[in-house]
Amino acid sequence: MSSVLESPTAMPPLGALEVRSASLSEQAYIRMRELILDRKISAGSTLLEGKIADELGISRTPMREALGRLAGEGLLVRRDARSYSVRSVGTKEYFDSMRTRELLECEAIALAINRIDEADLVSLAAEVDALNGGQHTETEHWHFDDRFHLFIAQASGNVVLPRLIQQLRDDSRLFRLHSPLHRQKENHHEHGEIIYALRKKDVEGAKGAMRAHLRSLQNDVQRVIMG
C-alpha cells in the first residue's frame, strides 16, 4: 500500500474506515487529527487527498471535508487543489501560544475551583500516580495531558475557554512535532501540584502551580534553543 505522504516520514497503514453512526467525514477527521497530534505525521509532510481516501477506503468527498475541517482548525495548510501539508509552528508562535495559555488556563482555574468534584480530583491524582509509577507510551502521556487540561477548562463553566485552550494546545503540539523534548516525569509532578492545590481549594496556589508548569515547558524549549 502506498504511503499518503510525499516525504520520507514513515506512517503506519491507515486501514479502511467502518460505516457506523458517525459520518465517514467525521471518522476521517478524527483519524487524521489523532495521527497529526500524536506525531505520527511530521510537520511539513504532504498529504495527498486521493491517496488518503484510498487508504481509508472512502470516497474523496468525505475526505475533502475532513481535510478542509483540519485546515480550518489550523492543523493543515493547503498546498494545491488536492493536497495539504501539516502546518509548522515556529518558535515565536509557540511562545506566544504558551503565554496566552498562561492567561486562559489560570482564569479557567479561578472559575473552576469551586465547581470541581473531589471525586474527580481523586481520580485524576490516581491517574497521575499510575503514569508516574509505571510504563506508558508517549501517546498515552499526551492523551492524559489533553484530558487533564481540558477537564479544568470545561469545569470553568465558560463555554469558550475549552475551545480556545484546545486550539492553543494544538499549536504547542505542532511545534513539538519537531522538538526533541521528553519531560514526562516533570509533567506528572507538576500536574500533581496543580491537583493538590485544587483539592485544597487554594485558587492562588493552583494558579501558581499551573503558571509554573507552563513556564517550565517554555524554559525547556529555551534551553534547547540556546544549546
XYZ file of N, CA and C in Angstrom:
681
model
N 0.851 -1.196 0.000
C 0.000 0.000 0.000
C 0.884 1.242 0.000
N 0.586 2.167 -0.850
C 1.420 3.361 -0.941
C 1.172 4.270 0.240
N 2.174 5.049 0.582
C 2.045 5.973 1.699
C 1.244 7.181 1.274
N 0.569 7.814 2.244
C -0.168 9.041 1.943
C 0.764 10.237 1.913
N 2.021 10.026 2.257
C 2.941 11.140 2.354
C 3.887 11.171 1.167
N 4.354 12.356 0.817
C 5.360 12.505 -0.214
C 6.731 12.730 0.396
N 6.840 12.612 1.728
C 8.106 12.784 2.414
C 8.577 11.426 2.900
N 9.850 11.293 3.346
C 10.340 10.008 3.813
C 9.774 9.594 5.153
N 8.959 10.438 5.806
C 8.414 10.097 7.109
C 7.544 8.859 7.009
N 7.805 7.881 7.869
C 7.033 6.645 7.849
C 5.740 6.835 8.627
N 4.674 6.217 8.156
C 3.407 6.255 8.857
C 2.744 4.911 8.668
N 2.146 4.328 9.711
C 1.525 3.021 9.568
C 0.341 3.073 8.626
N -0.016 1.943 7.963
C -1.199 1.924 7.112
C -2.416 2.387 7.894
N -3.261 3.161 7.244
C -4.400 3.742 7.950
C -5.496 2.734 8.213
N -5.775 1.843 7.259
C -6.869 0.888 7.426
C -8.189 1.513 7.050
N -9.052 0.731 6.426
C -10.336 1.252 5.965
C -11.227 1.638 7.139
N -12.000 2.696 6.958
C -12.971 3.110 7.965
C -14.218 2.235 7.889
N -14.940 2.182 8.986
C -16.176 1.412 9.039
C -17.364 2.366 8.975
N -18.421 1.911 8.328
C -19.640 2.706 8.283
C -20.384 2.474 9.590
N -20.519 3.520 10.384
C -21.259 3.412 11.642
C -21.965 4.734 11.874
N -22.358 5.003 13.120
C -23.202 6.170 13.383
C -22.544 7.480 12.963
N -21.239 7.615 13.258
C -20.540 8.826 12.836
C -20.344 8.802 11.328
N -20.409 9.945 10.703
C -20.250 10.014 9.259
C -18.818 9.666 8.879
N -18.630 9.260 7.635
C -17.286 8.955 7.154
C -16.375 10.166 7.247
N -16.928 11.328 6.973
C -16.140 12.556 7.080
C -15.669 12.767 8.517
N -16.565 12.533 9.485
C -16.212 12.681 10.895
C -15.152 11.666 11.308
N -15.304 10.422 10.851
C -14.323 9.395 11.178
C -12.950 9.728 10.590
N -12.942 10.185 9.347
C -11.676 10.547 8.703
C -11.024 11.719 9.435
N -11.834 12.678 9.829
C -11.335 13.833 10.582
C -10.679 13.382 11.886
N -11.363 12.526 12.631
C -10.834 12.059 13.918
C -9.535 11.285 13.714
N -9.519 10.395 12.707
C -8.323 9.590 12.464
C -7.124 10.474 12.105
N -7.320 11.424 11.201
C -6.208 12.262 10.765
C -5.759 13.214 11.868
N -6.692 13.729 12.646
C -6.339 14.617 13.755
C -5.469 13.878 14.770
N -5.843 12.643 15.080
C -5.055 11.855 16.019
C -3.648 11.599 15.485
N -3.539 11.254 14.203
C -2.235 10.986 13.611
C -1.329 12.211 13.658
N -1.909 13.381 13.408
C -1.118 14.618 13.427
C -0.669 14.952 14.840
N -1.611 14.948 15.804
C -1.284 15.370 17.162
C -0.500 14.315 17.928
N -0.606 13.056 17.519
C 0.202 12.004 18.149
C 1.563 11.855 17.482
N 1.878 12.781 16.566
C 3.189 12.859 15.927
C 3.493 11.659 15.032
N 2.440 11.062 14.483
C 2.639 10.003 13.501
C 2.936 10.600 12.119
N 2.560 11.866 11.942
C 2.842 12.598 10.707
C 3.634 13.841 11.088
N 4.752 14.057 10.456
C 5.633 15.158 10.830
C 5.171 16.490 10.247
N 5.551 17.562 10.926
C 5.274 18.903 10.425
C 5.901 19.071 9.041
N 5.154 19.659 8.127
C 5.634 19.872 6.776
C 5.342 18.735 5.821
N 4.909 17.570 6.340
C 4.622 16.431 5.478
C 3.436 16.722 4.561
N 3.517 16.229 3.341
C 2.459 16.450 2.363
C 1.428 15.329 2.437
N 0.166 15.699 2.424
C -0.938 14.756 2.466
C -1.720 14.879 1.157
N -1.787 13.791 0.406
C -2.489 13.784 -0.867
C -3.912 13.266 -0.668
N -4.865 14.082 -1.006
C -6.268 13.772 -0.768
C -6.673 12.413 -1.320
N -6.313 12.127 -2.570
C -6.716 10.873 -3.201
C -6.112 9.656 -2.538
N -4.834 9.717 -2.196
C -4.165 8.583 -1.567
C -4.715 8.303 -0.175
N -4.983 9.355 0.579
C -5.549 9.157 1.912
C -6.928 8.518 1.793
N -7.748 9.025 0.857
C -9.087 8.464 0.667
C -9.009 6.980 0.315
N -8.069 6.621 -0.538
C -7.906 5.213 -0.919
C -7.519 4.358 0.289
N -6.597 4.836 1.107
C -6.158 4.065 2.258
C -7.271 3.896 3.288
N -8.090 4.914 3.434
C -9.194 4.824 4.380
C -10.404 4.103 3.792
N -10.384 3.837 2.496
C -11.480 3.130 1.854
C -12.740 3.953 1.723
N -12.573 5.270 1.518
C -13.736 6.148 1.367
C -13.572 6.963 0.093
N -14.657 7.621 -0.301
C -14.600 8.458 -1.485
C -13.916 9.784 -1.148
N -13.627 10.547 -2.177
C -12.892 11.792 -1.961
C -13.739 12.886 -1.320
N -15.053 12.812 -1.466
C -15.888 13.889 -0.902
C -15.785 13.959 0.618
N -16.007 12.864 1.374
C -15.831 12.964 2.831
C -14.392 13.242 3.229
N -13.436 12.740 2.418
C -12.035 13.007 2.734
C -11.731 14.488 2.576
N -12.272 15.082 1.520
C -12.064 16.508 1.279
C -12.667 17.337 2.421
N -13.841 16.914 2.893
C -14.486 17.620 4.001
C -13.640 17.533 5.270
N -13.090 16.347 5.545
C -12.273 16.164 6.748
C -11.006 17.003 6.692
N -10.330 16.994 5.543
C -9.100 17.765 5.400
C -9.380 19.266 5.470
N -10.485 19.688 4.884
C -10.854 21.098 4.960
C -11.120 21.529 6.395
N -11.736 20.645 7.160
C -12.002 20.948 8.569
C -10.700 21.075 9.358
N -9.756 20.177 9.098
C -8.462 20.241 9.775
C -7.697 21.505 9.385
N -7.838 21.912 8.121
C -7.207 23.158 7.685
C -7.849 24.347 8.387
N -9.172 24.291 8.561
C -9.871 25.361 9.261
C -9.433 25.501 10.706
N -9.016 24.379 11.301
C -8.536 24.401 12.683
C -7.059 24.772 12.778
N -6.396 24.932 11.646
C -5.003 25.328 11.659
C -4.008 24.190 11.764
N -4.486 22.942 11.645
C -3.561 21.809 11.691
C -2.925 21.548 10.324
N -3.640 21.868 9.269
C -3.142 21.681 7.908
C -3.155 23.005 7.159
N -2.317 23.088 6.141
C -2.378 24.210 5.205
C -2.488 23.631 3.799
N -3.254 24.282 2.948
C -3.467 23.781 1.593
C -2.242 24.081 0.731
N -1.807 23.052 -0.010
C -0.692 23.226 -0.947
C -1.204 23.498 -2.353
N -2.195 22.738 -2.777
C -2.846 22.955 -4.063
C -4.244 22.370 -3.966
N -4.915 22.192 -5.083
C -6.313 21.770 -5.068
C -6.524 20.402 -4.434
N -5.498 19.535 -4.427
C -5.687 18.164 -3.963
C -4.699 17.725 -2.891
N -3.971 18.660 -2.312
C -3.020 18.253 -1.284
C -2.885 19.325 -0.198
N -2.482 18.846 0.965
C -2.270 19.698 2.131
C -0.922 19.339 2.737
N -0.462 20.183 3.650
C 0.700 19.814 4.449
C 0.399 20.125 5.908
N 1.049 19.378 6.798
C 0.893 19.625 8.226
C 1.566 20.950 8.558
N 0.845 21.829 9.222
C 1.359 23.169 9.495
C 2.543 23.120 10.452
N 3.556 23.899 10.148
C 4.707 24.043 11.036
C 4.512 25.280 11.907
N 4.780 25.136 13.188
C 4.684 26.246 14.136
C 6.093 26.662 14.524
N 6.396 27.926 14.324
C 7.720 28.439 14.648
C 7.869 28.785 16.112
N 9.086 29.144 16.482
C 9.406 29.396 17.888
C 8.595 30.545 18.466
N 8.484 31.663 17.733
C 7.738 32.814 18.270
C 6.283 32.460 18.503
N 5.685 31.759 17.545
C 4.283 31.395 17.708
C 4.109 30.459 18.898
N 5.064 29.552 19.082
C 4.991 28.648 20.232
C 4.972 29.441 21.535
N 5.932 30.355 21.707
C 5.993 31.111 22.958
C 4.784 32.024 23.123
N 4.296 32.606 22.042
C 3.092 33.429 22.131
C 1.892 32.579 22.568
N 1.793 31.376 22.021
C 0.699 30.480 22.400
C 0.789 30.094 23.871
N 1.998 29.794 24.324
C 2.170 29.378 25.714
C 1.870 30.510 26.684
N 2.252 31.709 26.338
C 1.962 32.850 27.224
C 0.465 33.132 27.272
N -0.204 32.931 26.155
C -1.662 33.088 26.147
C -2.327 31.983 26.949
N -1.767 30.777 26.861
C -2.286 29.677 27.683
C -2.183 30.009 29.172
N -1.111 30.642 29.586
C -0.978 31.033 30.996
C -2.183 31.862 31.435
N -2.538 32.838 30.633
C -3.660 33.713 30.980
C -4.969 32.938 31.039
N -5.233 32.141 30.006
C -6.516 31.465 29.910
C -6.646 30.314 30.907
N -5.571 29.550 31.081
C -5.690 28.394 31.970
C -5.718 28.799 33.438
N -5.072 29.895 33.788
C -5.195 30.408 35.155
C -6.600 30.964 35.394
N -7.179 31.603 34.407
C -8.560 32.066 34.517
C -9.503 30.882 34.653
N -9.253 29.816 33.897
C -10.090 28.616 33.996
C -10.041 28.044 35.404
N -8.871 28.032 36.021
C -8.752 27.540 37.396
C -9.577 28.384 38.355
N -9.493 29.702 38.219
C -10.251 30.591 39.105
C -11.749 30.333 39.002
N -12.232 30.066 37.787
C -13.659 29.806 37.593
C -14.061 28.394 38.013
N -13.134 27.447 37.895
C -13.481 26.035 38.092
C -13.304 25.542 39.511
N -12.492 26.206 40.315
C -12.030 25.617 41.558
C -13.159 25.224 42.508
N -14.249 25.957 42.496
C -15.379 25.616 43.368
C -16.455 24.807 42.661
N -16.179 24.413 41.441
C -17.141 23.644 40.659
C -16.691 22.197 40.447
N -15.447 21.891 40.790
C -14.895 20.559 40.549
C -15.191 19.639 41.723
N -15.687 18.451 41.439
C -15.965 17.466 42.484
C -14.667 16.864 43.004
N -14.616 16.626 44.312
C -13.464 15.998 44.927
C -13.172 14.635 44.307
N -14.234 13.888 43.995
C -14.052 12.552 43.419
C -13.306 12.615 42.095
N -13.559 13.639 41.305
C -12.857 13.790 40.029
C -11.374 14.072 40.253
N -11.071 14.886 41.252
C -9.676 15.197 41.542
C -8.942 13.977 42.096
N -9.623 13.186 42.905
C -9.025 11.947 43.419
C -8.708 11.005 42.255
N -9.622 10.930 41.293
C -9.411 10.077 40.129
C -8.232 10.564 39.295
N -8.139 11.873 39.090
C -7.015 12.427 38.336
C -5.693 12.183 39.050
N -5.687 12.358 40.366
C -4.467 12.128 41.138
C -4.017 10.678 41.021
N -4.979 9.743 41.025
C -4.642 8.329 40.887
C -4.051 8.043 39.507
N -4.587 8.693 38.485
C -4.040 8.508 37.135
C -2.619 9.040 37.030
N -2.368 10.192 37.651
C -1.018 10.764 37.638
C -0.046 9.810 38.332
N -0.453 9.266 39.481
C 0.409 8.335 40.217
C 0.695 7.086 39.386
N -0.339 6.579 38.704
C -0.165 5.377 37.892
C 0.789 5.628 36.726
N 0.637 6.784 36.086
C 1.529 7.130 34.981
C 2.957 7.316 35.468
N 3.091 7.954 36.615
C 4.418 8.249 37.142
C 5.142 6.989 37.609
N 4.378 5.997 38.050
C 4.998 4.805 38.602
C 5.111 3.637 37.650
N 4.511 3.752 36.472
C 4.512 2.639 35.546
C 5.057 3.003 34.180
N 4.949 2.052 33.274
C 5.396 2.252 31.900
C 4.214 2.713 31.044
N 4.453 3.700 30.219
C 3.403 4.150 29.321
C 4.044 4.787 28.099
N 3.292 4.800 27.023
C 3.802 5.369 25.784
C 3.672 6.887 25.817
N 4.389 7.525 24.911
C 4.273 8.980 24.798
C 2.863 9.374 24.398
N 2.226 8.550 23.556
C 0.852 8.836 23.155
C -0.082 8.798 24.343
N 0.078 7.811 25.217
C -0.755 7.744 26.430
C -0.528 8.962 27.312
N 0.715 9.397 27.383
C 1.026 10.604 28.157
C 0.288 11.817 27.588
N 0.354 11.993 26.266
C -0.292 13.145 25.641
C -1.800 13.096 25.823
N -2.387 11.912 25.726
C -3.834 11.801 25.863
C -4.277 12.192 27.282
N -3.520 11.782 28.285
C -3.856 12.217 29.642
C -3.664 13.719 29.778
N -2.576 14.234 29.227
C -2.299 15.665 29.308
C -3.452 16.472 28.717
N -3.969 16.011 27.569
C -5.123 16.679 26.957
C -6.324 16.644 27.901
N -6.638 15.472 28.425
C -7.804 15.325 29.295
C -7.663 16.175 30.549
N -6.467 16.219 31.111
C -6.253 16.967 32.342
C -6.510 18.456 32.144
N -5.866 19.039 31.133
C -6.015 20.478 30.926
C -7.428 20.843 30.481
N -8.034 20.029 29.649
C -9.381 20.344 29.173
C -10.436 20.072 30.241
N -10.169 19.165 31.160
C -11.079 18.949 32.290
C -11.253 20.237 33.086
N -10.134 20.911 33.381
C -10.209 22.172 34.130
C -10.929 23.239 33.315
N -10.593 23.323 32.027
C -11.234 24.326 31.168
C -12.748 24.116 31.103
N -13.174 22.870 30.957
C -14.599 22.561 30.862
C -15.307 22.798 32.188
N -14.607 22.539 33.311
C -15.205 22.745 34.632
C -15.406 24.220 34.941
N -14.754 25.098 34.166
C -14.887 26.542 34.408
C -16.306 27.039 34.187
N -17.068 26.326 33.359
C -18.412 26.774 33.028
C -18.449 27.779 31.892
N -17.293 28.240 31.463
C -17.197 29.153 30.318
C -17.113 28.301 29.056
N -18.083 28.437 28.174
C -18.148 27.545 27.010
C -17.098 27.869 25.950
N -16.477 29.042 26.043
C -15.483 29.446 25.048
C -14.076 28.996 25.442
N -13.767 28.996 26.734
C -12.422 28.674 27.192
C -11.913 27.314 26.697
N -12.699 26.234 26.776
C -12.164 24.945 26.306
C -11.744 24.973 24.846
N -12.519 25.663 24.015
C -12.196 25.725 22.590
C -10.900 26.500 22.354
N -10.745 27.624 23.038
C -9.536 28.428 22.867
C -8.303 27.703 23.395
N -8.446 27.068 24.546
C -7.319 26.356 25.135
C -6.937 25.167 24.273
N -7.924 24.461 23.717
C -7.613 23.341 22.832
C -6.844 23.813 21.607
N -7.252 24.934 21.037
C -6.557 25.457 19.862
C -5.107 25.803 20.194
N -4.886 26.432 21.343
C -3.525 26.788 21.745
C -2.699 25.540 22.050
N -3.332 24.525 22.609
C -2.632 23.264 22.859
C -2.232 22.603 21.538
N -3.105 22.674 20.558
C -2.769 22.129 19.242
C -1.553 22.842 18.657
N -1.518 24.168 18.808
C -0.375 24.927 18.311
C 0.915 24.458 18.997
N 0.849 24.268 20.312
C 2.020 23.806 21.052
C 2.450 22.424 20.577
N 1.470 21.562 20.319
C 1.790 20.201 19.885
C 2.418 20.198 18.494
N 1.949 21.063 17.617
C 2.550 21.150 16.289
C 4.006 21.578 16.392
N 4.303 22.491 17.290
C 5.695 22.885 17.491
C 6.508 21.699 17.979
N 5.943 20.917 18.857
C 6.653 19.776 19.424
C 6.778 18.617 18.442
N 6.112 18.698 17.316
C 6.304 17.657 16.307
C 7.759 17.578 15.877
N 8.462 18.701 15.937
C 9.868 18.671 15.548
C 10.758 19.148 16.693
N 10.299 18.944 17.925
C 11.079 19.321 19.099
C 11.538 18.068 19.842
N 12.798 18.023 20.308
C 13.336 16.827 20.956
C 13.065 16.762 22.449
N 11.941 17.304 22.889
C 11.683 17.398 24.326
C 10.995 16.144 24.851
N 11.477 15.641 25.981
C 10.859 14.496 26.643
C 10.909 14.765 28.141
N 9.815 15.181 28.724
C 9.808 15.556 30.137
C 8.561 15.006 30.821
N 8.279 13.743 30.611
C 7.061 13.171 31.156
C 7.057 13.173 32.684
N 8.166 12.782 33.320
C 8.218 12.754 34.784
C 7.955 14.130 35.371
N 8.565 15.142 34.774
C 8.357 16.505 35.258
C 6.890 16.905 35.129
N 6.268 16.530 34.004
C 4.854 16.852 33.807
C 3.991 16.209 34.878
N 4.268 14.953 35.212
C 3.469 14.264 36.228
C 3.569 14.984 37.571
N 4.780 15.395 37.929
C 4.955 16.101 39.195
C 4.189 17.423 39.185
N 4.295 18.162 38.090
C 3.631 19.461 38.011
C 2.114 19.316 37.985
N 1.611 18.296 37.298
C 0.167 18.039 37.329
C -0.279 17.718 38.754
N 0.541 16.946 39.454
C 0.208 16.610 40.839
C 0.124 17.840 41.725
N 1.010 18.810 41.507
C 0.982 20.044 42.291
C -0.292 20.838 42.025
N -0.729 20.862 40.781
C -1.972 21.570 40.440
C -3.153 20.897 41.113
N -3.213 19.572 41.034
C -4.315 18.824 41.643
C -4.335 19.034 43.155
N -3.158 19.004 43.785
C -3.073 19.202 45.235
C -3.680 20.541 45.639
N -3.340 21.599 44.914
C -3.871 22.928 45.233
C -5.367 23.004 44.961
N -5.821 22.354 43.893
C -7.260 22.339 43.603
C -8.031 21.639 44.725
N -7.485 20.544 45.237
C -8.168 19.814 46.308
C -8.243 20.647 47.585
N -7.264 21.521 47.794
C -7.262 22.399 48.963
C -8.129 23.640 48.752
N -8.681 23.784 47.537
C -9.440 24.980 47.172
C -8.571 26.240 47.279
N -7.298 26.079 47.015
C -6.336 27.174 47.067
C -6.190 27.748 45.661
N -6.989 28.751 45.355
C -7.033 29.257 43.994
C -5.694 29.868 43.578
N -5.075 30.639 44.459
C -3.797 31.255 44.088
C -2.700 30.202 43.973
N -2.752 29.203 44.844
C -1.778 28.127 44.759
C -1.932 27.322 43.485
N -3.187 27.065 43.090
C -3.443 26.305 41.866
C -3.043 27.096 40.635
N -3.354 28.389 40.632
C -2.944 29.233 39.513
C -1.423 29.308 39.431
N -0.771 29.428 40.581
C 0.678 29.478 40.584
C 1.294 28.183 40.087
N 0.689 27.041 40.460
C 1.194 25.744 40.009
C 0.998 25.576 38.505
N -0.133 26.049 37.987
C -0.375 25.981 36.550
C 0.606 26.873 35.797
N 0.795 28.078 36.320
C 1.729 29.012 35.671
C 3.152 28.442 35.684
N 3.544 27.850 36.808
C 4.882 27.262 36.913
C 5.037 26.095 35.941
N 3.984 25.301 35.776
C 4.004 24.174 34.842
C 4.224 24.662 33.414
N 3.448 25.650 32.992
C 3.552 26.141 31.620
C 4.884 26.856 31.380
N 5.387 27.541 32.378
C 6.678 28.217 32.214
C 7.831 27.214 32.216
N 7.675 26.124 32.934
C 8.700 25.087 32.917
C 8.827 24.486 31.514
N 7.699 24.300 30.841
C 7.727 23.817 29.465
C 8.464 24.805 28.565
N 8.185 26.081 28.757
C 8.849 27.098 27.938
C 10.346 27.168 28.236
N 10.702 27.024 29.503
C 12.116 27.063 29.868
C 12.885 25.914 29.225
N 12.260 24.753 29.149
C 12.915 23.622 28.489
C 13.191 23.925 27.013
N 12.213 24.551 26.361
C 12.389 24.908 24.960
C 13.532 25.917 24.822
N 13.566 26.902 25.711
C 14.635 27.894 25.652
C 16.007 27.257 25.821
N 16.100 26.265 26.708
C 17.377 25.594 26.919
C 17.828 24.859 25.658
N 16.871 24.223 24.988
C 17.206 23.513 23.758
C 17.658 24.496 22.678
N 16.930 25.627 22.569
C 17.282 26.624 21.551
C 18.666 27.206 21.808
N 18.967 27.473 23.077
C 20.249 28.086 23.434
C 21.393 27.080 23.369
N 21.048 25.797 23.299
C 22.091 24.781 23.221
C 22.739 24.510 24.546
